[in-house]
Structure formats: C-alpha cells, structure tokens
Amino acid sequence: MAKNKDQNLDPDMLEVTADEGAPNADGSVDDSADQIQTDPEQDLIDIDQILTEEDPQFIQQINGIKIPEGANLTAIDQAIKAEIIEASFSHQAKKLFNVSKNSKAVITFWISILLVGAGIFYVWNSKKDLLKENLFLTSYAVWNSQVNSFNPISEAEPFYDNQRFSRNLMTLSKMFINVRASENSGPTPMLALEINVEGISSDAIIELKDREAEFKDMLLRFTEERTYDELATTLGKQNMCDQFRIIINSHLTQGQVRRVLLKSFIIKP
C-alpha cells in the first residue's frame, strides 16, 4: 500500500521535498526556505485595505487632514517645538511640588530656595542704610559721633604768632637809597631804611645772614626804581615790603620768609 502511494505522487513534489531536506556538500542544512521575505509597500497596501474594510470612517478622517496652501512649515515646526518645551517645563515644574514621588528632590529644592532668599534679605537689610547716605563726603564731621564747632578767628590758637614759640627774626643792617624824584619831592630824595625779616624756619634766617650783602644789593636795586610819592604813602610802604619778601624767597635755597617788617623808615624829599 505504501509503495502504491509513493508511486501516485507527483515527481516534481518529490524533487522539491528532497531538495529542501537534503544536506549541503559540507553537511549543513540550508535554512533559506524558512526565512520569510516581506515587501514593505505591499504591507502598507494590505493595512490600508484592512482599515478600509473595518473602519471606513477613520480613513475619511485621515484623508481630511491636509496642510493648508501657503502655510509656513518653519513656523509650524517652531510652534510645535515651543509646545514641547513648554510641556517639558511644566512637567519639570510639577515635579517640584510632588512630594510623594520626589520627596528628596522637593525638600532639597525648597531648602535651597529658603537659604538663598534669607541670604538676599540679610544683604539687603544690612546695606539699605548705605543707600540713604550721600555719596560725596564734604566733611569728616558727618561721621563723627560728636561735633564741636568753634570760631577760628577768636578761639583758634595762632601757629606762627604763638607766644610759646620763639620767632625766627633777623634785622638787616640799615640801607641808604637814592629814590626817584616826583612832583612832591626835591631833585634828590633819599631813603634810610631798616627792616626785620621773619622766617618760617631757622634755615631761612641762617642763609639770609650768610648772604646778607647779596640780598641787600638786590633790595637796593629794586628800591632805587621807586618814586618819592610812591614810598611816602602807607600803601606804598606795604607794597614795598611785599616785594621784598617775594625777592628774598625767590633767591633762597633753604626755607622761606614769612613776612618783612619795617623797623625804621626815614624818607627825605
């Protein structure tokens, strides 16, 4: 019976079966027949047919979705990205309030917020008084706890004219000078002059003594150019003393002269 069945089978089928189960030359069995080859395009067509048969209304809704003409795809992409970012931000923000799921992160975050806020408040509270102060300091008396006012003319103690300190004074020897004639003088007016020089320091007086002849010559040359009417007035005498002080100071190498005073002043018309 078995032999008759084998004889009735198609010879082609026998050949295929023998080929599928036959080993290769190296003894391995070819499994290429077991691999299923698929066509992606055909699969999509099959899916569309299934959806059309099972849910035609869904297919109509899908076909109705179209991009309007003239739509800016770049703007649409940016809007979609913005929505995604906003959704992710809101999602992260919600995590900060969800104690049940993220208790450690929530507690750490809020403790950090409180510490930063306390630090900002402390700095602001300690510096707010400085904002009310004037940026320009015109007097150190503003920062002093006690301010004392006094009259510098009547209450201040003089520095150079202080009676407790010795004054650096020197008297130049008497000078005789022929001055220029003027309306109120004769043809040969003459001046006999003796002055006191007060130095700021003793160095000026020492140098003045050493170079007395030189300084007297400079003062004589200056006075010879003055007129009788000019030297006879009080203002003229004061101007002459001021010019003497300027001349002496311009030629001193050590110290300065504070003022020049008249010890004797005799003028003959």
XYZ file of N, CA and C in Angstrom:
807
model
N 0.833 -1.199 0.000
C 0.000 0.000 0.000
C 0.870 1.252 0.000
N 1.862 1.245 0.836
C 2.747 2.408 0.902
C 3.482 2.600 -0.376
N 3.837 1.500 -1.004
C 4.559 1.607 -2.251
C 3.685 2.182 -3.320
N 2.378 1.876 -3.345
C 1.474 2.403 -4.364
C 1.264 3.890 -4.181
N 1.202 4.354 -2.899
C 1.009 5.789 -2.641
C 2.186 6.582 -3.136
N 3.363 6.055 -2.922
C 4.540 6.783 -3.376
C 4.587 6.857 -4.879
N 4.046 5.868 -5.526
C 4.072 5.892 -6.976
C 3.084 6.882 -7.543
N 1.959 7.152 -6.831
C 0.949 8.095 -7.312
C 1.329 9.554 -7.091
N 2.371 9.888 -6.297
C 2.760 11.284 -6.015
C 3.386 11.908 -7.226
N 3.294 13.227 -7.289
C 3.867 13.993 -8.400
C 5.383 13.952 -8.301
N 6.054 13.657 -9.407
C 7.523 13.613 -9.350
C 8.152 14.942 -8.991
N 7.517 16.108 -9.409
C 8.085 17.424 -9.069
C 8.069 17.673 -7.579
N 6.980 17.278 -6.921
C 6.880 17.473 -5.480
C 7.920 16.660 -4.754
N 8.153 15.476 -5.250
C 9.177 14.642 -4.630
C 10.544 15.284 -4.752
N 10.763 15.951 -5.864
C 12.058 16.581 -6.084
C 12.274 17.758 -5.159
N 11.206 18.560 -4.986
C 11.321 19.723 -4.102
C 11.536 19.300 -2.682
N 10.783 18.291 -2.259
C 10.919 17.824 -0.873
C 12.293 17.291 -0.607
N 12.799 16.574 -1.600
C 14.143 16.025 -1.427
C 15.178 17.124 -1.372
N 14.962 18.190 -2.202
C 15.928 19.292 -2.200
C 15.911 20.058 -0.893
N 14.687 20.247 -0.299
C 14.600 21.034 0.929
C 15.279 20.347 2.089
N 15.147 19.039 2.165
C 15.723 18.346 3.323
C 17.093 17.818 3.087
N 17.600 17.968 1.856
C 18.908 17.407 1.544
C 19.999 18.256 2.135
N 21.006 17.603 2.654
C 22.134 18.356 3.211
C 23.014 18.908 2.122
N 23.782 19.947 2.460
C 24.729 20.540 1.528
C 25.962 19.684 1.434
N 26.861 20.132 0.569
C 28.087 19.356 0.377
C 28.923 19.306 1.632
N 28.850 20.393 2.476
C 29.642 20.414 3.708
C 28.932 19.801 4.883
N 27.715 19.239 4.621
C 26.991 18.563 5.686
C 25.981 19.404 6.396
N 25.869 20.782 6.117
C 24.906 21.667 6.776
C 23.606 21.707 6.008
N 22.567 22.052 6.681
C 21.236 22.103 6.086
C 20.915 23.537 5.736
N 20.402 23.838 4.552
C 20.064 25.182 4.083
C 18.740 25.604 4.682
N 18.731 26.729 5.448
C 17.513 27.230 6.097
C 16.921 28.400 5.358
N 17.343 28.699 4.128
C 16.842 29.853 3.393
C 15.368 29.753 3.107
N 14.853 28.540 3.019
C 13.417 28.373 2.745
C 12.577 28.767 3.922
N 13.159 28.707 5.165
C 12.383 29.048 6.358
C 12.265 30.552 6.560
N 13.163 31.357 5.947
C 13.132 32.813 6.106
C 11.998 33.403 5.281
N 11.223 34.324 5.911
C 10.066 34.930 5.256
C 10.486 36.267 4.689
N 10.342 36.453 3.418
C 10.664 37.697 2.758
C 9.393 38.524 2.614
N 9.443 39.828 3.091
C 8.274 40.702 3.062
C 8.566 41.913 2.211
N 7.496 42.501 1.633
C 7.574 43.707 0.815
C 6.919 44.842 1.595
N 7.655 45.893 1.991
C 7.051 46.972 2.803
C 5.890 47.662 2.099
N 5.999 47.923 0.831
C 4.911 48.587 0.110
C 3.658 47.724 0.093
N 3.859 46.445 -0.101
C 2.700 45.544 -0.106
C 2.054 45.488 1.270
N 2.871 45.544 2.311
C 2.317 45.530 3.669
C 1.469 46.770 3.925
N 1.926 47.949 3.464
C 1.136 49.170 3.638
C -0.183 49.088 2.892
N -0.146 48.506 1.692
C -1.391 48.350 0.913
C -2.355 47.434 1.647
N -1.815 46.368 2.225
C -2.672 45.438 2.971
C -3.283 46.116 4.187
N -2.490 46.986 4.883
C -3.019 47.694 6.063
C -4.120 48.661 5.652
N -3.926 49.368 4.533
C -4.966 50.280 4.052
C -6.242 49.526 3.708
N -6.130 48.360 3.099
C -7.316 47.565 2.763
C -8.050 47.110 4.019
N -7.270 46.721 5.022
C -7.904 46.263 6.272
C -8.640 47.416 6.945
N -8.004 48.608 7.003
C -8.664 49.759 7.623
C -9.889 50.180 6.840
N -9.815 50.102 5.514
C -10.970 50.474 4.684
C -12.145 49.545 4.932
N -11.872 48.284 5.108
C -12.946 47.321 5.346
C -13.484 47.406 6.764
N -12.585 47.612 7.748
C -13.007 47.562 9.140
C -13.541 48.905 9.647
N -12.888 50.024 9.274
C -13.283 51.338 9.809
C -13.158 52.385 8.713
N -14.123 52.454 7.812
C -14.051 53.439 6.724
C -14.148 54.881 7.211
N -14.807 55.118 8.346
C -14.938 56.483 8.877
C -13.578 57.037 9.314
N -12.763 56.174 9.887
C -11.420 56.598 10.287
C -10.588 56.991 9.068
N -10.722 56.242 7.990
C -9.987 56.562 6.764
C -10.412 57.916 6.221
N -11.723 58.228 6.312
C -12.202 59.529 5.838
C -11.616 60.673 6.677
N -11.530 60.458 7.994
C -10.941 61.496 8.851
C -9.462 61.717 8.531
N -8.747 60.638 8.281
C -7.328 60.759 7.932
C -7.151 61.508 6.625
N -7.985 61.186 5.644
C -7.880 61.846 4.343
C -8.252 63.326 4.420
N -9.078 63.684 5.418
C -9.490 65.088 5.560
C -8.422 65.976 6.164
N -7.392 65.381 6.750
C -6.300 66.166 7.348
C -5.327 66.561 6.249
N -5.259 67.842 5.955
C -4.380 68.349 4.911
C -3.724 69.646 5.379
N -2.554 69.927 4.882
C -1.845 71.183 5.186
C -2.397 72.272 4.283
N -2.859 73.389 4.844
C -3.421 74.461 4.005
C -2.371 74.996 3.037
N -2.870 75.494 1.923
C -1.964 76.075 0.934
C -1.381 77.397 1.461
N -0.108 77.607 1.217
C 0.563 78.825 1.684
C 0.986 78.783 3.137
N 0.830 77.620 3.785
C 1.227 77.524 5.188
C 2.748 77.514 5.310
N 3.253 78.194 6.361
C 4.693 78.265 6.611
C 5.090 77.086 7.493
N 5.773 76.128 6.891
C 6.142 74.929 7.635
C 7.161 75.238 8.733
N 8.016 76.234 8.493
C 9.004 76.596 9.522
C 8.324 77.128 10.778
N 7.307 77.967 10.581
C 6.568 78.497 11.731
C 5.843 77.389 12.467
N 5.305 76.433 11.700
C 4.606 75.312 12.339
C 5.587 74.495 13.172
N 6.786 74.240 12.615
C 7.791 73.484 13.363
C 8.209 74.216 14.633
N 8.376 75.546 14.531
C 8.758 76.316 15.721
C 7.666 76.285 16.781
N 6.413 76.368 16.335
C 5.307 76.309 17.294
C 5.256 74.957 17.985
N 5.490 73.893 17.223
C 5.477 72.553 17.817
C 6.614 72.405 18.831
N 7.808 72.906 18.466
C 8.935 72.833 19.392
C 8.663 73.636 20.663
N 8.028 74.817 20.500
C 7.707 75.633 21.676
C 6.728 74.913 22.589
N 5.737 74.238 21.993
C 4.784 73.482 22.804
C 5.474 72.343 23.542
N 6.426 71.701 22.855
C 7.150 70.604 23.508
C 7.977 71.130 24.681
N 8.650 72.273 24.466
C 9.459 72.856 25.545
C 8.582 73.284 26.714
N 7.437 73.896 26.399
C 6.527 74.330 27.462
C 5.989 73.142 28.237
N 5.667 72.081 27.497
C 5.147 70.888 28.165
C 6.212 70.272 29.067
N 7.459 70.227 28.574
C 8.526 69.658 29.399
C 8.809 70.543 30.615
N 8.731 71.885 30.452
C 8.956 72.785 31.585
C 7.869 72.619 32.641
N 6.627 72.571 32.180
C 5.533 72.385 33.137
C 5.635 71.033 33.823
N 6.103 70.037 33.070
C 6.263 68.713 33.671
C 7.340 68.738 34.751
N 8.457 69.434 34.468
C 9.517 69.540 35.468
C 9.079 70.377 36.661
N 8.266 71.411 36.379
C 7.781 72.244 37.487
C 6.848 71.466 38.398
N 6.043 70.600 37.827
C 5.130 69.799 38.648
C 5.894 68.850 39.564
N 7.079 68.423 39.115
C 7.862 67.527 39.957
C 8.292 68.191 41.261
N 8.458 69.540 41.214
C 8.902 70.253 42.411
C 7.840 70.306 43.493
N 6.593 69.992 43.144
C 5.502 70.020 44.117
C 4.981 68.621 44.439
N 5.518 67.615 43.779
C 5.061 66.246 44.002
C 5.951 65.612 45.061
N 5.539 65.738 46.322
C 6.344 65.238 47.431
C 6.323 63.722 47.494
N 5.212 63.124 47.107
C 5.080 61.672 47.232
C 6.062 60.918 46.340
N 6.336 61.432 45.144
C 7.214 60.728 44.210
C 8.667 61.196 44.309
N 8.880 62.495 44.539
C 10.239 63.048 44.576
C 10.449 63.824 45.877
N 10.297 63.156 46.988
C 10.368 63.848 48.280
C 11.754 64.442 48.530
N 12.812 63.713 48.218
C 14.168 64.195 48.469
C 14.494 65.408 47.612
N 14.150 65.331 46.312
C 14.439 66.448 45.412
C 13.627 67.681 45.783
N 12.352 67.483 46.150
C 11.486 68.617 46.506
C 11.995 69.303 47.768
N 12.355 68.528 48.780
C 12.832 69.110 50.040
C 14.154 69.853 49.825
N 15.048 69.250 49.046
C 16.334 69.906 48.767
C 16.139 71.218 48.018
N 15.225 71.217 47.043
C 14.980 72.424 46.252
C 14.439 73.549 47.115
N 13.442 73.255 47.927
C 12.818 74.321 48.715
C 13.726 74.805 49.837
N 14.564 73.919 50.379
C 15.531 74.374 51.381
C 16.548 75.325 50.742
N 16.974 75.001 49.512
C 17.902 75.888 48.798
C 17.264 77.241 48.521
N 15.975 77.227 48.125
C 15.268 78.492 47.871
C 15.204 79.343 49.133
N 14.914 78.703 50.264
C 14.814 79.448 51.522
C 16.170 80.027 51.936
N 17.240 79.252 51.752
C 18.567 79.750 52.124
C 18.991 80.924 51.249
N 18.735 80.813 49.938
C 19.079 81.915 49.034
C 18.258 83.157 49.365
N 16.969 82.970 49.627
C 16.123 84.108 49.984
C 16.564 84.766 51.279
N 16.951 83.948 52.266
C 17.421 84.509 53.532
C 18.720 85.290 53.337
N 19.619 84.771 52.480
C 20.860 85.487 52.209
C 20.622 86.822 51.527
N 19.717 86.835 50.542
C 19.402 88.084 49.843
C 18.780 89.097 50.799
N 17.887 88.640 51.669
C 17.243 89.543 52.622
C 18.259 90.105 53.610
N 19.202 89.273 54.047
C 20.209 89.747 55.002
C 21.096 90.820 54.375
N 21.535 90.569 53.138
C 22.390 91.546 52.457
C 21.636 92.843 52.219
N 20.394 92.741 51.780
C 19.604 93.951 51.523
C 19.345 94.718 52.811
N 19.066 94.010 53.898
C 18.762 94.674 55.159
C 19.993 95.359 55.747
N 21.180 94.783 55.512
C 22.402 95.381 56.045
C 22.908 96.539 55.202
N 22.530 96.587 53.924
C 23.029 97.624 53.025
C 22.009 98.720 52.732
N 20.788 98.573 53.172
C 19.773 99.559 52.783
C 20.040 100.938 53.380
N 20.706 100.981 54.567
C 21.006 102.283 55.167
C 22.074 103.036 54.380
N 22.965 102.304 53.698
C 24.009 102.969 52.916
C 23.442 103.696 51.716
N 22.297 103.210 51.204
C 21.702 103.860 50.041
C 21.149 105.238 50.384
N 20.829 105.465 51.658
C 20.280 106.751 52.062
C 21.367 107.800 52.277
N 22.634 107.383 52.387
C 23.713 108.323 52.657
C 24.149 109.047 51.387
N 24.724 110.208 51.596
C 25.249 110.983 50.476
C 26.533 110.338 49.962
N 26.657 110.241 48.653
C 27.824 109.590 48.065
C 29.079 110.444 48.182
N 28.931 111.741 48.390
C 30.075 112.647 48.458
C 30.260 113.107 49.899
N 31.452 112.884 50.440
C 31.772 113.276 51.804
C 32.441 114.647 51.773
N 31.730 115.641 52.261
C 32.263 117.007 52.285
C 32.970 117.338 53.587
N 32.709 116.580 54.646
C 33.344 116.845 55.929
C 33.355 115.558 56.746
N 34.480 115.308 57.438
C 34.557 114.143 58.314
C 33.711 114.319 59.572
N 33.236 115.518 59.816
C 32.384 115.746 60.979
C 31.071 114.989 60.875
N 30.646 114.650 59.656
C 29.398 113.902 59.476
C 29.523 112.509 60.075
N 30.700 111.906 60.001
C 30.907 110.559 60.528
C 31.265 110.552 62.016
N 31.496 111.714 62.586
C 31.891 111.776 63.985
C 30.665 111.676 64.882
N 30.843 111.030 66.039
C 29.716 110.887 66.962
C 29.394 112.209 67.653
N 30.394 113.066 67.823
C 30.186 114.352 68.480
C 30.842 115.443 67.649
N 30.106 116.491 67.355
C 30.591 117.587 66.527
C 30.729 118.827 67.403
N 31.933 119.402 67.407
C 32.197 120.629 68.155
C 32.521 121.742 67.169
N 31.855 122.850 67.310
C 32.081 124.000 66.433
C 32.789 125.104 67.226
N 33.608 125.882 66.528
C 34.328 126.972 67.179
C 34.584 128.061 66.148
N 34.906 129.221 66.652
C 35.201 130.372 65.817
C 36.701 130.396 65.544
N 37.143 130.187 64.303
C 38.595 130.125 64.039
C 39.302 131.457 64.237
N 38.559 132.555 64.254
C 39.203 133.866 64.407
C 39.484 134.174 65.871
N 38.494 133.909 66.724
C 38.637 134.289 68.130
C 39.101 133.134 69.019
N 38.803 131.896 68.663
C 39.094 130.764 69.537
C 40.303 129.946 69.093
N 40.696 130.051 67.842
C 41.827 129.258 67.369
C 43.142 129.831 67.878
N 44.086 128.969 68.172
C 45.396 129.402 68.642
C 46.309 129.612 67.440
N 46.943 130.755 67.316
C 47.805 131.009 66.147
C 49.017 130.084 66.148
N 49.452 129.769 64.955
C 50.592 128.860 64.825
C 51.910 129.639 64.764
N 52.009 130.563 63.819
C 53.264 131.300 63.667
C 53.431 132.372 64.738
N 52.322 133.002 65.145
C 52.409 134.083 66.132
C 52.184 133.579 67.550
N 52.407 132.334 67.777
C 52.213 131.764 69.104
C 53.318 132.259 70.043
N 52.896 132.748 71.222
C 53.848 133.319 72.171
C 54.725 132.262 72.834
N 54.327 131.013 72.749
C 55.101 129.961 73.408
C 56.279 129.487 72.561
N 56.342 129.917 71.328
C 57.432 129.503 70.445
C 58.297 130.713 70.089
N 59.548 130.453 69.915
C 60.461 131.531 69.523
C 60.266 131.850 68.045
N 60.371 133.123 67.718
C 60.174 133.565 66.339
C 61.527 133.703 65.659
N 61.565 133.317 64.394
C 62.802 133.379 63.613
C 62.898 134.758 62.955
N 63.499 135.687 63.678
C 63.612 137.065 63.210
C 65.073 137.435 62.975
N 65.245 138.330 62.005
C 66.577 138.855 61.697
C 66.431 140.291 61.227
N 67.340 141.148 61.646
C 67.333 142.553 61.238
C 68.471 142.802 60.265
N 68.105 143.255 59.085
C 69.129 143.624 58.106
C 69.697 145.001 58.471
N 70.953 145.178 58.256
C 71.595 146.461 58.570
C 70.981 147.584 57.746
N 71.105 148.816 58.267
C 70.432 149.967 57.651
C 70.947 150.205 56.239
N 69.973 150.569 55.353
C 70.301 150.823 53.941
C 69.953 152.273 53.609
N 70.805 152.906 52.830
C 70.590 154.281 52.372
C 70.436 154.241 50.858
N 69.307 154.795 50.388
C 68.960 154.626 48.981
C 68.533 155.971 48.412
N 68.986 156.289 47.213
C 68.502 157.445 46.459
C 67.339 156.982 45.576
N 66.151 157.545 45.831
C 64.960 157.149 45.068
C 64.706 158.186 43.989
N 63.747 157.882 43.119
C 63.433 158.766 42.010
C 62.621 159.974 42.497
N 62.865 161.090 41.861
C 62.133 162.322 42.208
C 60.730 162.266 41.625
N 59.817 163.003 42.278
C 58.425 163.079 41.813
C 57.913 164.488 42.037
N 56.610 164.720 41.911
C 56.043 166.068 41.997
C 56.233 166.682 43.373
N 56.102 165.871 44.422
C 56.145 166.396 45.786
C 57.530 166.284 46.431
N 58.543 166.025 45.661
C 59.888 165.857 46.228
C 60.860 166.835 45.574
N 62.012 166.912 46.180
C 63.071 167.727 45.604
C 63.795 166.954 44.506
N 64.912 167.521 44.063
C 65.639 166.848 42.970
C 66.351 165.577 43.408
N 66.709 165.455 44.684
C 67.452 164.271 45.149
C 66.819 163.704 46.425
N 65.664 163.044 46.335
C 65.075 162.426 47.538
C 65.914 161.222 47.978
N 65.931 160.993 49.296
C 66.748 159.913 49.858
C 65.926 159.146 50.891
N 66.257 157.846 51.006
C 65.541 156.960 51.939
C 66.555 156.229 52.809
N 66.327 156.280 54.144
C 67.095 155.481 55.110
C 66.162 154.391 55.630
N 66.550 153.140 55.449
C 65.623 152.024 55.675
C 66.300 150.931 56.491
N 65.544 150.381 57.448
C 65.986 149.228 58.234
C 64.787 148.284 58.372
N 65.000 146.990 58.068
C 63.867 146.040 58.047
C 64.182 144.830 58.913
N 63.086 144.204 59.405
C 63.142 142.920 60.100
C 62.550 141.846 59.186
N 63.217 140.713 59.104
C 62.757 139.592 58.258
C 62.388 138.428 59.168
N 61.172 137.913 59.014
C 60.699 136.760 59.797
C 60.661 135.523 58.892
N 61.419 134.516 59.284
C 61.449 133.279 58.506
C 60.513 132.226 59.070
N 60.043 131.354 58.202
C 59.190 130.251 58.657
C 60.015 129.247 59.457
N 61.259 129.075 59.064
C 62.155 128.161 59.778
C 63.491 128.865 59.991
N 64.305 128.272 60.837
C 65.622 128.861 61.119
C 66.576 128.724 59.937
N 66.314 127.785 59.036
C 67.200 127.609 57.875
C 67.222 128.853 57.001
N 66.048 129.472 56.832
C 65.994 130.678 56.007
C 66.784 131.820 56.641
N 66.706 131.953 57.956
C 67.419 133.033 58.640
C 68.928 132.812 58.573
N 69.366 131.570 58.713
C 70.807 131.281 58.644
C 71.357 131.609 57.257
N 70.631 131.217 56.222
C 71.089 131.516 54.862
C 71.062 133.018 54.594
N 70.040 133.698 55.139
C 69.948 135.144 54.930
C 71.124 135.870 55.586
N 71.559 135.426 56.742
C 72.725 136.029 57.396
C 73.994 135.781 56.594
N 74.130 134.578 56.069
C 75.335 134.258 55.296
C 75.405 135.055 53.999
N 74.264 135.349 53.399
C 74.245 136.052 52.105
C 73.629 137.445 52.255
N 73.854 138.079 53.400
C 73.201 139.363 53.675
C 73.588 140.423 52.651
N 74.848 140.534 52.310
C 75.291 141.561 51.357
C 74.631 141.364 49.997
N 74.505 140.108 49.576
C 73.878 139.825 48.276
C 72.411 140.234 48.280
N 71.686 139.883 49.348
C 70.265 140.219 49.402
C 70.062 141.731 49.540
N 70.912 142.416 50.296
C 70.792 143.869 50.421
C 70.978 144.544 49.071
N 71.892 144.062 48.280
C 72.111 144.652 46.954
C 70.870 144.491 46.071
N 70.216 143.327 46.141
C 69.001 143.120 45.333
C 67.878 144.042 45.797
N 67.757 144.244 47.127
C 66.712 145.134 47.635
C 67.003 146.588 47.270
N 68.268 146.992 47.298
C 68.635 148.359 46.915
C 68.316 148.630 45.454
N 68.649 147.679 44.586
C 68.377 147.853 43.154
C 66.873 148.001 42.906
N 66.048 147.254 43.676
C 64.601 147.366 43.492
C 64.088 148.713 43.995
N 64.549 149.175 45.166
C 64.024 150.405 45.768
C 64.441 151.631 44.970
N 65.570 151.588 44.299
C 66.024 152.732 43.507
C 65.044 153.090 42.399
N 64.243 152.155 41.956
C 63.296 152.406 40.873
C 61.977 152.985 41.373
N 61.785 153.079 42.708
C 60.541 153.643 43.246
C 60.654 155.175 43.316
N 59.508 155.841 43.293
C 59.467 157.317 43.389
C 59.173 157.747 44.819
N 59.407 159.020 45.071
C 59.153 159.559 46.413
C 57.673 159.471 46.757
N 56.801 159.901 45.847
C 55.360 159.886 46.127
C 54.853 158.458 46.372
N 55.444 157.490 45.694
C 55.003 156.102 45.871
C 55.386 155.572 47.244
N 56.581 155.890 47.722
C 57.045 155.366 49.007
C 56.539 156.175 50.193
N 56.026 157.355 49.966
C 55.572 158.197 51.076
C 54.218 157.755 51.613
N 53.452 156.990 50.869
C 52.120 156.563 51.303
C 52.211 155.249 52.075
N 51.156 154.967 52.864
C 51.110 153.711 53.631
C 51.016 152.501 52.704
N 50.190 152.641 51.663
C 50.055 151.534 50.712
C 51.366 151.272 49.972
N 52.090 152.340 49.675
C 53.376 152.173 49.008
C 54.377 151.432 49.880
N 54.381 151.750 51.196
C 55.278 151.044 52.116
C 54.924 149.553 52.190
N 53.598 149.244 52.235
C 53.174 147.846 52.315
C 53.553 147.079 51.051
N 53.360 147.707 49.906
C 53.736 147.051 48.643
C 55.246 146.810 48.565
N 56.016 147.749 49.099
C 57.463 147.573 49.091
C 57.876 146.379 49.955
N 57.260 146.228 51.119
C 57.584 145.082 51.986
C 57.190 143.757 51.329
N 56.043 143.738 50.646
C 55.613 142.505 49.951
C 56.587 142.141 48.834
N 57.069 143.161 48.113
C 58.028 142.890 47.044
C 59.373 142.413 47.611
N 59.769 142.960 48.774
C 60.985 142.479 49.425
C 60.856 140.976 49.749
N 59.723 140.592 50.282
C 59.506 139.177 50.646
C 59.583 138.275 49.410
N 58.975 138.724 48.301
C 58.991 137.923 47.071
C 60.416 137.781 46.533
N 61.176 138.879 46.567
C 62.554 138.838 46.052
C 63.419 137.895 46.885
N 63.289 137.993 48.221
C 64.113 137.139 49.087
C 63.754 135.659 48.899
N 62.469 135.349 48.857
C 62.046 133.948 48.704
C 62.468 133.355 47.360
N 62.505 134.180 46.330
C 62.871 133.669 45.008
C 64.355 133.315 44.904
N 65.176 133.824 45.862
C 66.615 133.553 45.797
C 67.104 132.679 46.952
N 66.220 132.331 47.886
C 66.611 131.431 48.971
C 66.659 129.989 48.462
N 67.598 129.225 48.991
C 67.687 127.798 48.646
C 67.171 126.900 49.762
N 67.038 127.451 50.977
C 66.527 126.683 52.109
C 65.527 127.537 52.869
N 64.347 126.983 53.119
C 63.339 127.697 53.884
C 62.689 128.820 53.095
N 61.766 129.506 53.779
C 61.029 130.611 53.181
C 60.865 131.716 54.206
N 60.665 132.930 53.687
C 60.422 134.094 54.535
C 58.922 134.313 54.637
N 58.446 134.474 55.865
C 57.007 134.655 56.060
C 56.586 136.085 55.787
N 57.297 137.038 56.299
C 56.960 138.448 56.083
C 58.175 139.320 56.351
N 58.086 140.558 55.818
C 59.134 141.576 56.007
C 58.488 142.772 56.700
N 59.078 143.205 57.812
C 58.528 144.298 58.615
C 59.507 145.480 58.613
N 58.940 146.694 58.679
C 59.760 147.912 58.729
C 60.164 148.190 60.175
N 61.460 148.282 60.429
C 61.954 148.662 61.754
C 62.145 150.172 61.841
N 62.692 150.739 60.775
C 62.804 152.206 60.686
C 62.666 152.598 59.223
N 62.004 153.757 59.023
C 61.757 154.221 57.654
C 61.824 155.749 57.670
N 62.877 156.275 57.099
C 63.062 157.729 57.055
C 63.268 158.120 55.600
N 62.388 158.989 55.102
C 62.486 159.428 53.716
C 62.603 160.946 53.683
N 63.524 161.446 52.881
C 63.764 162.891 52.759
C 63.337 163.333 51.364
N 62.517 164.385 51.271
C 62.057 164.853 49.947
C 63.207 165.340 49.073
